[in-house]
């Protein structure tokens, strides 16, 4: 049974997942185009880190960075052996709940424009494209997305 809960980014299984995620991003993007957070940054007080456990083994992770007026999804990754099982969706659901808990009604993300599977999932879950936000700049390697979590924004 899948369990999603707060997790320690320094847990050895999570460190291994994050290394896989970073290696994948480095295959597609230059250092300037990569916007992932370091393990140290994932441990900051303004970040909520979640792990997905299946049979007591971490198979996925995601983080919510608490920003000024919104939550930002960071470090979403599922082990390649466990993809297409709904784990990423469950992690995003946890991030949405955490965003609401902080009284924000918008969840934002920056992702790589070449990550077709991730883009399909985000669109399926109701995310829409937008321009850069926060400290991001316009970049052809990046795609920026948002999702309103308050039904009153839905049109």
CSV table of N, CA, C and O in Angstrom, one decimal, residues 22-145:
chain,number,residue,atom,x,y,z
A,22,UNK,N,18.4,14.3,-10.4
A,22,UNK,CA,19.3,15.3,-10.8
A,22,UNK,C,20.1,14.8,-12.0
A,22,UNK,O,20.4,15.6,-12.9
A,23,UNK,N,20.5,13.5,-12.0
A,23,UNK,CA,21.2,13.0,-13.2
A,23,UNK,C,20.4,13.1,-14.4
A,23,UNK,O,20.9,13.4,-15.5
A,24,UNK,N,19.1,12.8,-14.3
A,24,UNK,CA,18.2,12.8,-15.4
A,24,UNK,C,18.1,14.3,-16.0
A,24,UNK,O,18.2,14.5,-17.2
A,25,UNK,N,17.9,15.2,-15.1
A,25,UNK,CA,17.9,16.6,-15.5
A,25,UNK,C,19.2,17.1,-16.1
A,25,UNK,O,19.1,17.9,-17.1
A,26,UNK,N,20.3,16.6,-15.7
A,26,UNK,CA,21.6,17.0,-16.2
A,26,UNK,C,21.8,16.4,-17.6
A,26,UNK,O,22.6,16.9,-18.4
A,27,UNK,N,21.1,15.3,-17.9
A,27,UNK,CA,21.1,14.8,-19.3
A,27,UNK,C,20.4,15.7,-20.3
A,27,UNK,O,20.9,15.8,-21.5
A,28,UNK,N,19.4,16.4,-19.9
A,28,UNK,CA,18.6,17.2,-20.7
A,28,UNK,C,19.0,18.7,-20.7
A,28,UNK,O,18.8,19.4,-21.7
A,29,UNK,N,19.5,19.1,-19.6
A,29,UNK,CA,19.6,20.6,-19.4
A,29,UNK,C,21.0,21.0,-18.9
A,29,UNK,O,21.6,20.2,-18.1
A,30,UNK,N,21.4,22.2,-19.2
A,30,UNK,CA,22.7,22.7,-18.7
A,30,UNK,C,22.5,23.1,-17.2
A,30,UNK,O,21.4,23.2,-16.7
A,31,UNK,N,23.6,23.4,-16.6
A,31,UNK,CA,23.6,23.8,-15.1
A,31,UNK,C,22.7,25.0,-15.0
A,31,UNK,O,22.0,25.1,-14.0
A,32,UNK,N,22.8,26.0,-15.9
A,32,UNK,CA,22.0,27.2,-15.8
A,32,UNK,C,20.5,26.9,-16.0
A,32,UNK,O,19.7,27.7,-15.6
A,33,UNK,N,20.2,25.8,-16.7
A,33,UNK,CA,18.8,25.5,-17.0
A,33,UNK,C,18.2,24.6,-15.9
A,33,UNK,O,17.0,24.4,-15.9
A,34,UNK,N,19.0,24.1,-15.0
A,34,UNK,CA,18.5,23.3,-13.9
A,34,UNK,C,18.1,24.1,-12.7
A,34,UNK,O,18.9,24.9,-12.2
A,35,UNK,N,16.9,23.9,-12.2
A,35,UNK,CA,16.4,24.7,-11.0
A,35,UNK,C,16.0,23.8,-9.8
A,35,UNK,O,15.2,24.2,-9.0
A,36,UNK,N,16.7,22.6,-9.8
A,36,UNK,CA,16.3,21.8,-8.6
A,36,UNK,C,17.0,22.3,-7.3
A,36,UNK,O,18.0,23.0,-7.4
A,37,UNK,N,16.4,21.9,-6.2
A,37,UNK,CA,16.9,22.3,-4.9
A,37,UNK,C,17.9,21.3,-4.4
A,37,UNK,O,17.7,20.1,-4.6
A,38,UNK,N,19.0,21.7,-3.8
A,38,UNK,CA,19.9,20.8,-3.1
A,38,UNK,C,19.3,20.2,-1.9
A,38,UNK,O,18.2,20.7,-1.4
A,39,UNK,N,19.9,19.1,-1.4
A,39,UNK,CA,19.3,18.5,-0.2
A,39,UNK,C,19.3,19.5,1.0
A,39,UNK,O,18.3,19.5,1.7
A,40,UNK,N,20.3,20.3,1.1
A,40,UNK,CA,20.3,21.3,2.1
A,40,UNK,C,19.1,22.3,2.0
A,40,UNK,O,18.5,22.6,2.9
A,41,UNK,N,18.8,22.7,0.7
A,41,UNK,CA,17.7,23.6,0.5
A,41,UNK,C,16.4,22.9,0.8
A,41,UNK,O,15.4,23.6,1.3
A,42,UNK,N,16.3,21.6,0.5
A,42,UNK,CA,15.1,20.9,0.8
A,42,UNK,C,14.8,20.7,2.3
A,42,UNK,O,13.7,20.4,2.7
A,43,UNK,N,15.8,21.0,3.1
A,43,UNK,CA,15.7,20.9,4.6
A,43,UNK,C,15.4,22.3,5.2
A,43,UNK,O,15.2,22.3,6.4
A,44,UNK,N,15.3,23.3,4.4
A,44,UNK,CA,15.0,24.6,5.0
A,44,UNK,C,13.6,24.7,5.6
A,44,UNK,O,12.7,23.9,5.2
A,45,UNK,N,13.3,25.6,6.5
A,45,UNK,CA,12.0,25.7,7.2
A,45,UNK,C,10.9,26.1,6.3
A,45,UNK,O,9.7,25.8,6.6
A,46,UNK,N,11.2,26.7,5.1
A,46,UNK,CA,10.1,27.1,4.2
A,46,UNK,C,9.8,26.0,3.2
A,46,UNK,O,9.1,26.3,2.2
A,47,UNK,N,10.3,24.8,3.4
A,47,UNK,CA,10.1,23.7,2.4
A,47,UNK,C,9.5,22.5,3.2
A,47,UNK,O,9.9,22.2,4.3
A,48,UNK,N,8.4,22.0,2.6
A,48,UNK,CA,7.8,20.8,3.2
A,48,UNK,C,8.1,19.6,2.2
A,48,UNK,O,7.8,19.7,1.0
A,49,UNK,N,8.8,18.6,2.7
A,49,UNK,CA,9.3,17.5,1.9
A,49,UNK,C,8.5,16.3,2.2
A,49,UNK,O,8.2,15.9,3.3
A,50,UNK,N,8.0,15.6,1.1
A,50,UNK,CA,7.2,14.4,1.2
A,50,UNK,C,7.9,13.2,0.5
A,50,UNK,O,8.5,13.4,-0.5
A,51,UNK,N,7.7,12.1,1.1
A,51,UNK,CA,8.2,10.8,0.5
A,51,UNK,C,7.0,9.9,0.2
A,51,UNK,O,6.0,9.9,1.0
A,52,UNK,N,7.1,9.1,-0.8
A,52,UNK,CA,6.1,8.1,-1.1
A,52,UNK,C,6.8,6.7,-0.9
A,52,UNK,O,7.8,6.4,-1.5
A,53,UNK,N,6.2,6.0,0.0
A,53,UNK,CA,6.7,4.6,0.4
A,53,UNK,C,5.7,3.6,-0.1
A,53,UNK,O,4.5,3.6,0.0
A,54,UNK,N,6.3,2.5,-0.7
A,54,UNK,CA,5.6,1.4,-1.2
A,54,UNK,C,6.3,0.2,-0.6
A,54,UNK,O,7.5,0.0,-0.8
A,55,UNK,N,5.6,-0.6,0.2
A,55,UNK,CA,6.2,-1.7,0.9
A,55,UNK,C,7.4,-1.3,1.7
A,55,UNK,O,8.5,-2.0,1.6
A,56,UNK,N,7.3,-0.2,2.4
A,56,UNK,CA,8.3,0.3,3.3
A,56,UNK,C,9.6,0.8,2.6
A,56,UNK,O,10.6,1.1,3.2
A,57,UNK,N,9.5,1.0,1.3
A,57,UNK,CA,10.7,1.5,0.5
A,57,UNK,C,10.2,2.8,-0.2
A,57,UNK,O,9.2,2.9,-0.8
A,58,UNK,N,11.1,3.9,-0.1
A,58,UNK,CA,10.8,5.1,-0.8
A,58,UNK,C,10.9,4.9,-2.3
A,58,UNK,O,11.9,4.5,-2.8
A,59,UNK,N,9.8,5.3,-3.0
A,59,UNK,CA,9.8,5.1,-4.4
A,59,UNK,C,9.5,6.5,-5.1
A,59,UNK,O,9.5,6.5,-6.4
A,60,UNK,N,9.3,7.5,-4.4
A,60,UNK,CA,9.0,8.8,-4.9
A,60,UNK,C,9.2,9.9,-3.9
A,60,UNK,O,9.2,9.6,-2.7
A,61,UNK,N,9.3,11.1,-4.4
A,61,UNK,CA,9.4,12.3,-3.5
A,61,UNK,C,8.9,13.5,-4.2
A,61,UNK,O,8.8,13.6,-5.4
A,62,UNK,N,8.6,14.5,-3.4
A,62,UNK,CA,8.2,15.9,-3.9
A,62,UNK,C,8.3,16.8,-2.7
A,62,UNK,O,8.3,16.5,-1.5
A,63,UNK,N,8.5,18.1,-3.1
A,63,UNK,CA,8.6,19.2,-2.1
A,63,UNK,C,7.7,20.3,-2.4
A,63,UNK,O,7.3,20.5,-3.6
A,64,UNK,N,7.3,21.0,-1.4
A,64,UNK,CA,6.5,22.2,-1.5
A,64,UNK,C,7.3,23.3,-0.9
A,64,UNK,O,7.6,23.3,0.3
A,65,UNK,N,7.7,24.3,-1.7
A,65,UNK,CA,8.4,25.5,-1.2
A,65,UNK,C,7.3,26.6,-0.9
A,65,UNK,O,6.5,26.9,-1.8
A,66,UNK,N,7.3,27.1,0.3
A,66,UNK,CA,6.4,28.1,0.7
A,66,UNK,C,6.9,29.4,0.2
A,66,UNK,O,7.9,29.9,0.7
A,67,UNK,N,6.2,30.0,-0.7
A,67,UNK,CA,6.6,31.3,-1.3
A,67,UNK,C,5.6,32.4,-0.8
A,67,UNK,O,4.7,32.1,-0.1
A,68,UNK,N,5.9,33.6,-1.3
A,68,UNK,CA,5.0,34.7,-0.9
A,68,UNK,C,3.7,34.7,-1.6
A,68,UNK,O,3.6,35.1,-2.8
A,69,UNK,N,2.7,34.1,-1.0
A,69,UNK,CA,1.4,34.0,-1.6
A,69,UNK,C,1.0,32.8,-2.4
A,69,UNK,O,-0.1,32.6,-2.9
A,70,UNK,N,1.9,31.8,-2.5
A,70,UNK,CA,1.7,30.6,-3.2
A,70,UNK,C,2.6,29.5,-2.8
A,70,UNK,O,3.6,29.7,-2.1
A,71,UNK,N,2.3,28.3,-3.2
A,71,UNK,CA,3.2,27.2,-3.0
A,71,UNK,C,3.8,26.8,-4.3
A,71,UNK,O,3.2,27.0,-5.4
A,72,UNK,N,5.1,26.4,-4.3
A,72,UNK,CA,5.8,26.0,-5.5
A,72,UNK,C,6.2,24.5,-5.4
A,72,UNK,O,6.9,24.1,-4.4
A,73,UNK,N,5.8,23.7,-6.4
A,73,UNK,CA,6.2,22.3,-6.4
A,73,UNK,C,7.6,22.2,-6.8
A,73,UNK,O,8.0,22.8,-7.8
A,74,UNK,N,8.4,21.4,-6.1
A,74,UNK,CA,9.8,21.2,-6.4
A,74,UNK,C,10.1,19.7,-6.2
A,74,UNK,O,9.4,19.0,-5.5
A,75,UNK,N,11.1,19.2,-6.9
A,75,UNK,CA,11.7,17.9,-6.7
A,75,UNK,C,10.7,16.7,-6.8
A,75,UNK,O,10.9,15.7,-6.1
A,76,UNK,N,9.7,16.8,-7.7
A,76,UNK,CA,8.8,15.7,-7.9
A,76,UNK,C,9.6,14.6,-8.7
A,76,UNK,O,10.1,14.9,-9.8
A,77,UNK,N,9.6,13.4,-8.2
A,77,UNK,CA,10.3,12.4,-8.9
A,77,UNK,C,9.8,11.0,-8.4
A,77,UNK,O,9.5,10.8,-7.2
A,78,UNK,N,9.6,10.1,-9.3
A,78,UNK,CA,9.2,8.8,-9.0
A,78,UNK,C,10.3,7.8,-9.6
A,78,UNK,O,10.7,8.0,-10.8
A,79,UNK,N,10.6,6.8,-8.9
A,79,UNK,CA,11.6,5.8,-9.3
A,79,UNK,C,11.1,5.3,-10.7
A,79,UNK,O,9.9,5.0,-10.9
A,80,UNK,N,12.0,5.1,-11.7
A,80,UNK,CA,11.6,4.6,-13.0
A,80,UNK,C,10.9,3.3,-12.9
A,80,UNK,O,10.0,3.0,-13.7
A,81,UNK,N,11.2,2.4,-11.9
A,81,UNK,CA,10.6,1.1,-11.8
A,81,UNK,C,9.1,1.2,-11.3
A,81,UNK,O,8.4,0.2,-11.3
A,82,UNK,N,8.7,2.4,-10.8
A,82,UNK,CA,7.4,2.6,-10.2
A,82,UNK,C,6.6,3.7,-10.9
A,82,UNK,O,5.6,4.2,-10.3
A,83,UNK,N,6.9,4.0,-12.1
A,83,UNK,CA,6.1,5.0,-12.8
A,83,UNK,C,4.8,4.4,-13.4
A,83,UNK,O,4.7,3.2,-13.5
A,84,UNK,N,3.9,5.3,-13.7
A,84,UNK,CA,2.6,5.0,-14.2
A,84,UNK,C,1.8,4.1,-13.3
A,84,UNK,O,1.0,3.3,-13.7
A,85,UNK,N,2.0,4.4,-12.0
A,85,UNK,CA,1.2,3.7,-10.9
A,85,UNK,C,0.4,4.7,-10.1
A,85,UNK,O,-0.1,4.3,-9.0
A,86,UNK,N,0.4,5.9,-10.5
A,86,UNK,CA,-0.3,6.9,-9.7
A,86,UNK,C,0.4,7.6,-8.6
A,86,UNK,O,-0.1,8.3,-7.8
A,87,UNK,N,1.7,7.2,-8.4
A,87,UNK,CA,2.5,7.8,-7.3
A,87,UNK,C,2.7,9.3,-7.4
A,87,UNK,O,2.5,10.0,-6.5
A,88,UNK,N,3.1,9.7,-8.6
A,88,UNK,CA,3.3,11.2,-8.8
A,88,UNK,C,2.0,11.9,-8.5
A,88,UNK,O,2.0,13.0,-7.9
A,89,UNK,N,0.8,11.4,-9.0
A,89,UNK,CA,-0.5,12.0,-8.7
A,89,UNK,C,-0.7,12.1,-7.2
A,89,UNK,O,-1.2,13.2,-6.7
A,90,UNK,N,-0.4,11.1,-6.5
A,90,UNK,CA,-0.6,11.1,-5.0
A,90,UNK,C,0.3,12.1,-4.3
A,90,UNK,O,-0.1,12.8,-3.4
A,91,UNK,N,1.5,12.2,-4.8
A,91,UNK,CA,2.4,13.2,-4.3
A,91,UNK,C,1.9,14.6,-4.6
A,91,UNK,O,2.0,15.5,-3.7
A,92,UNK,N,1.4,14.9,-5.8
A,92,UNK,CA,0.9,16.2,-6.1
A,92,UNK,C,-0.3,16.5,-5.2
A,92,UNK,O,-0.5,17.6,-4.7
A,93,UNK,N,-1.2,15.5,-5.0
A,93,UNK,CA,-2.3,15.6,-4.1
A,93,UNK,C,-1.9,16.1,-2.7
A,93,UNK,O,-2.5,17.0,-2.1
A,94,UNK,N,-0.8,15.5,-2.2
A,94,UNK,CA,-0.3,15.9,-0.9
A,94,UNK,C,0.2,17.3,-0.9
A,94,UNK,O,0.0,18.1,0.0
A,95,UNK,N,0.9,17.7,-2.0
A,95,UNK,CA,1.4,19.1,-2.1
A,95,UNK,C,0.2,20.1,-2.2
A,95,UNK,O,0.3,21.2,-1.6
A,96,UNK,N,-0.9,19.7,-2.9
A,96,UNK,CA,-2.0,20.5,-2.9
A,96,UNK,C,-2.7,20.7,-1.6
A,96,UNK,O,-3.0,21.8,-1.2
A,97,UNK,N,-2.8,19.6,-0.8
A,97,UNK,CA,-3.3,19.7,0.6
A,97,UNK,C,-2.4,20.6,1.4
A,97,UNK,O,-2.9,21.4,2.2
A,98,UNK,N,-1.1,20.4,1.3
A,98,UNK,CA,-0.2,21.3,2.1
A,98,UNK,C,-0.3,22.7,1.7
A,98,UNK,O,-0.2,23.6,2.6
A,99,UNK,N,-0.5,23.0,0.4
A,99,UNK,CA,-0.6,24.4,-0.1
A,99,UNK,C,-1.9,25.0,0.6
A,99,UNK,O,-1.8,26.1,1.1
A,100,UNK,N,-3.0,24.3,0.6
A,100,UNK,CA,-4.2,24.8,1.2
A,100,UNK,C,-4.0,25.0,2.7
A,100,UNK,O,-4.6,25.9,3.2
A,101,UNK,N,-3.3,24.1,3.3
A,101,UNK,CA,-3.0,24.2,4.7
A,101,UNK,C,-2.3,25.5,5.1
A,101,UNK,O,-2.6,26.1,6.1
A,102,UNK,N,-1.6,26.1,4.1
A,102,UNK,CA,-0.9,27.3,4.3
A,102,UNK,C,-1.7,28.5,3.8
A,102,UNK,O,-1.2,29.6,3.7
A,103,UNK,N,-3.0,28.2,3.5
A,103,UNK,CA,-4.0,29.2,3.1
A,103,UNK,C,-3.7,29.9,1.8
A,103,UNK,O,-4.1,31.0,1.5
A,104,UNK,N,-3.0,29.1,0.9
A,104,UNK,CA,-2.7,29.6,-0.5
A,104,UNK,C,-3.7,28.8,-1.4
A,104,UNK,O,-4.1,27.7,-1.1
A,105,UNK,N,-4.1,29.5,-2.4
A,105,UNK,CA,-5.0,28.8,-3.4
A,105,UNK,C,-4.4,28.6,-4.8
A,105,UNK,O,-5.1,28.3,-5.7
A,106,UNK,N,-3.1,28.8,-4.8
A,106,UNK,CA,-2.4,28.6,-6.1
A,106,UNK,C,-1.1,27.8,-5.9
A,106,UNK,O,-0.4,28.0,-5.0
A,107,UNK,N,-0.9,26.8,-6.7
A,107,UNK,CA,0.3,25.9,-6.7
A,107,UNK,C,1.0,26.2,-8.0
A,107,UNK,O,0.3,26.1,-9.1
A,108,UNK,N,2.2,26.5,-8.0
A,108,UNK,CA,3.0,26.8,-9.2
A,108,UNK,C,4.1,25.8,-9.4
A,108,UNK,O,4.5,25.2,-8.4
A,109,UNK,N,4.6,25.7,-10.6
A,109,UNK,CA,5.8,24.9,-10.8
A,109,UNK,C,6.6,25.4,-12.0
A,109,UNK,O,6.0,26.0,-12.9
A,110,UNK,N,7.8,25.0,-12.0
A,110,UNK,CA,8.7,25.2,-13.2
A,110,UNK,C,9.2,23.8,-13.6
A,110,UNK,O,9.5,23.0,-12.7
A,111,UNK,N,9.1,23.5,-14.8
A,111,UNK,CA,9.5,22.2,-15.3
A,111,UNK,C,10.3,22.3,-16.6
A,111,UNK,O,10.2,23.3,-17.3
A,112,UNK,N,10.9,21.3,-17.0
A,112,UNK,CA,11.7,21.3,-18.2
A,112,UNK,C,10.7,21.1,-19.4
A,112,UNK,O,9.8,20.2,-19.4
A,113,UNK,N,10.9,21.9,-20.4
A,113,UNK,CA,10.0,21.9,-21.6
A,113,UNK,C,10.1,20.5,-22.4
A,113,UNK,O,9.2,20.2,-23.1
A,114,UNK,N,11.2,19.8,-22.1
A,114,UNK,CA,11.4,18.5,-22.8
A,114,UNK,C,10.8,17.3,-22.1
A,114,UNK,O,10.9,16.2,-22.6
A,115,UNK,N,10.2,17.5,-20.9
A,115,UNK,CA,9.7,16.4,-20.1
A,115,UNK,C,8.3,16.1,-20.4
A,115,UNK,O,7.4,16.4,-19.7
A,116,UNK,N,8.1,15.5,-21.6
A,116,UNK,CA,6.7,15.2,-22.1
A,116,UNK,C,5.8,14.5,-21.1
A,116,UNK,O,4.6,14.8,-21.0
A,117,UNK,N,6.3,13.4,-20.4
A,117,UNK,CA,5.5,12.7,-19.5
A,117,UNK,C,5.0,13.5,-18.4
A,117,UNK,O,3.8,13.5,-18.0
A,118,UNK,N,5.9,14.3,-17.8
A,118,UNK,CA,5.5,15.2,-16.7
A,118,UNK,C,4.5,16.3,-17.2
A,118,UNK,O,3.5,16.5,-16.5
A,119,UNK,N,4.8,16.8,-18.3
A,119,UNK,CA,3.9,17.9,-18.9
A,119,UNK,C,2.5,17.3,-19.1
A,119,UNK,O,1.5,17.9,-18.7
A,120,UNK,N,2.4,16.1,-19.6
A,120,UNK,CA,1.1,15.4,-19.8
A,120,UNK,C,0.3,15.2,-18.5
A,120,UNK,O,-0.9,15.5,-18.4
A,121,UNK,N,1.1,14.8,-17.5
A,121,UNK,CA,0.5,14.6,-16.1
A,121,UNK,C,0.0,15.9,-15.6
A,121,UNK,O,-1.1,16.0,-15.1
A,122,UNK,N,0.8,17.0,-15.6
A,122,UNK,CA,0.4,18.2,-15.1
A,122,UNK,C,-0.9,18.8,-15.8
A,122,UNK,O,-1.8,19.2,-15.1
A,123,UNK,N,-0.9,18.7,-17.1
A,123,UNK,CA,-2.1,19.1,-17.8
A,123,UNK,C,-3.3,18.3,-17.4
A,123,UNK,O,-4.4,18.8,-17.2
A,124,UNK,N,-3.2,17.0,-17.3
A,124,UNK,CA,-4.3,16.1,-16.9
A,124,UNK,C,-4.8,16.5,-15.5
A,124,UNK,O,-6.0,16.3,-15.3
A,125,UNK,N,-3.9,16.9,-14.6
A,125,UNK,CA,-4.3,17.3,-13.3
A,125,UNK,C,-4.8,18.7,-13.1
A,125,UNK,O,-5.0,19.2,-12.0
A,126,UNK,N,-4.9,19.4,-14.2
A,126,UNK,CA,-5.5,20.8,-14.2
A,126,UNK,C,-4.5,21.9,-14.2
A,126,UNK,O,-4.9,23.1,-13.9
A,127,UNK,N,-3.3,21.7,-14.4
A,127,UNK,CA,-2.3,22.8,-14.4
A,127,UNK,C,-2.4,23.5,-15.8
A,127,UNK,O,-2.6,22.8,-16.8
A,128,UNK,N,-2.1,24.8,-15.8
A,128,UNK,CA,-2.1,25.6,-17.0
A,128,UNK,C,-0.8,26.3,-17.1
A,128,UNK,O,-0.1,26.6,-16.1
A,129,UNK,N,-0.4,26.6,-18.4
A,129,UNK,CA,0.9,27.3,-18.6
A,129,UNK,C,0.7,28.8,-18.2
A,129,UNK,O,-0.4,29.3,-18.3
A,130,UNK,N,1.8,29.3,-17.9
A,130,UNK,CA,1.9,30.8,-17.5
A,130,UNK,C,3.3,31.3,-17.8
A,130,UNK,O,4.1,30.5,-18.2
A,131,UNK,N,3.5,32.5,-17.5
A,131,UNK,CA,4.8,33.1,-17.6
A,131,UNK,C,5.7,32.8,-16.4
A,131,UNK,O,5.2,32.2,-15.4
A,132,UNK,N,6.9,33.2,-16.4
A,132,UNK,CA,7.8,33.0,-15.3
A,132,UNK,C,7.2,33.7,-14.0
A,132,UNK,O,6.5,34.7,-14.1
A,133,UNK,N,7.5,33.2,-12.9
A,133,UNK,CA,7.1,33.7,-11.6
A,133,UNK,C,8.3,33.7,-10.6
A,133,UNK,O,9.3,33.1,-10.9
A,134,UNK,N,8.1,34.4,-9.5
A,134,UNK,CA,9.2,34.4,-8.5
A,134,UNK,C,10.5,34.9,-9.1
A,134,UNK,O,10.5,36.0,-9.8
A,135,UNK,N,11.6,34.2,-8.9
A,135,UNK,CA,12.9,34.7,-9.4
A,135,UNK,C,13.2,34.1,-10.7
A,135,UNK,O,14.4,34.3,-11.2
A,136,UNK,N,12.3,33.3,-11.4
A,136,UNK,CA,12.6,32.7,-12.7
A,136,UNK,C,12.6,33.8,-13.8
A,136,UNK,O,11.9,34.8,-13.7
A,137,UNK,N,13.3,33.5,-14.8
A,137,UNK,CA,13.3,34.4,-16.0
A,137,UNK,C,12.8,33.5,-17.2
A,137,UNK,O,12.9,32.3,-17.2
A,138,UNK,N,12.4,34.2,-18.2
A,138,UNK,CA,11.9,33.5,-19.4
A,138,UNK,C,13.1,32.7,-19.9
A,138,UNK,O,14.2,33.2,-20.0
A,139,UNK,N,12.8,31.4,-20.3
A,139,UNK,CA,13.9,30.5,-20.7
A,139,UNK,C,13.2,29.4,-21.6
A,139,UNK,O,12.3,28.8,-21.2
A,140,UNK,N,13.7,29.2,-22.8
A,140,UNK,CA,13.1,28.2,-23.7
A,140,UNK,C,13.2,26.8,-23.1
A,140,UNK,O,12.4,25.9,-23.5
A,141,UNK,N,14.1,26.6,-22.2
A,141,UNK,CA,14.2,25.2,-21.6
A,141,UNK,C,13.2,25.0,-20.5
A,141,UNK,O,12.9,23.8,-20.1
A,142,UNK,N,12.5,26.1,-20.0
A,142,UNK,CA,11.6,26.0,-18.9
A,142,UNK,C,10.1,26.2,-19.4
A,142,UNK,O,9.9,26.9,-20.3
A,143,UNK,N,9.3,25.5,-18.7
A,143,UNK,CA,7.8,25.7,-18.9
A,143,UNK,C,7.3,26.0,-17.5
A,143,UNK,O,7.6,25.3,-16.5
A,144,UNK,N,6.5,27.1,-17.4
A,144,UNK,CA,5.9,27.5,-16.1
A,144,UNK,C,4.4,27.2,-16.1
A,144,UNK,O,3.7,27.4,-17.1
A,145,UNK,N,4.0,26.6,-14.9
A,145,UNK,CA,2.6,26.2,-14.9
A,145,UNK,C,2.0,26.6,-13.5
A,145,UNK,O,2.7,26.8,-12.5
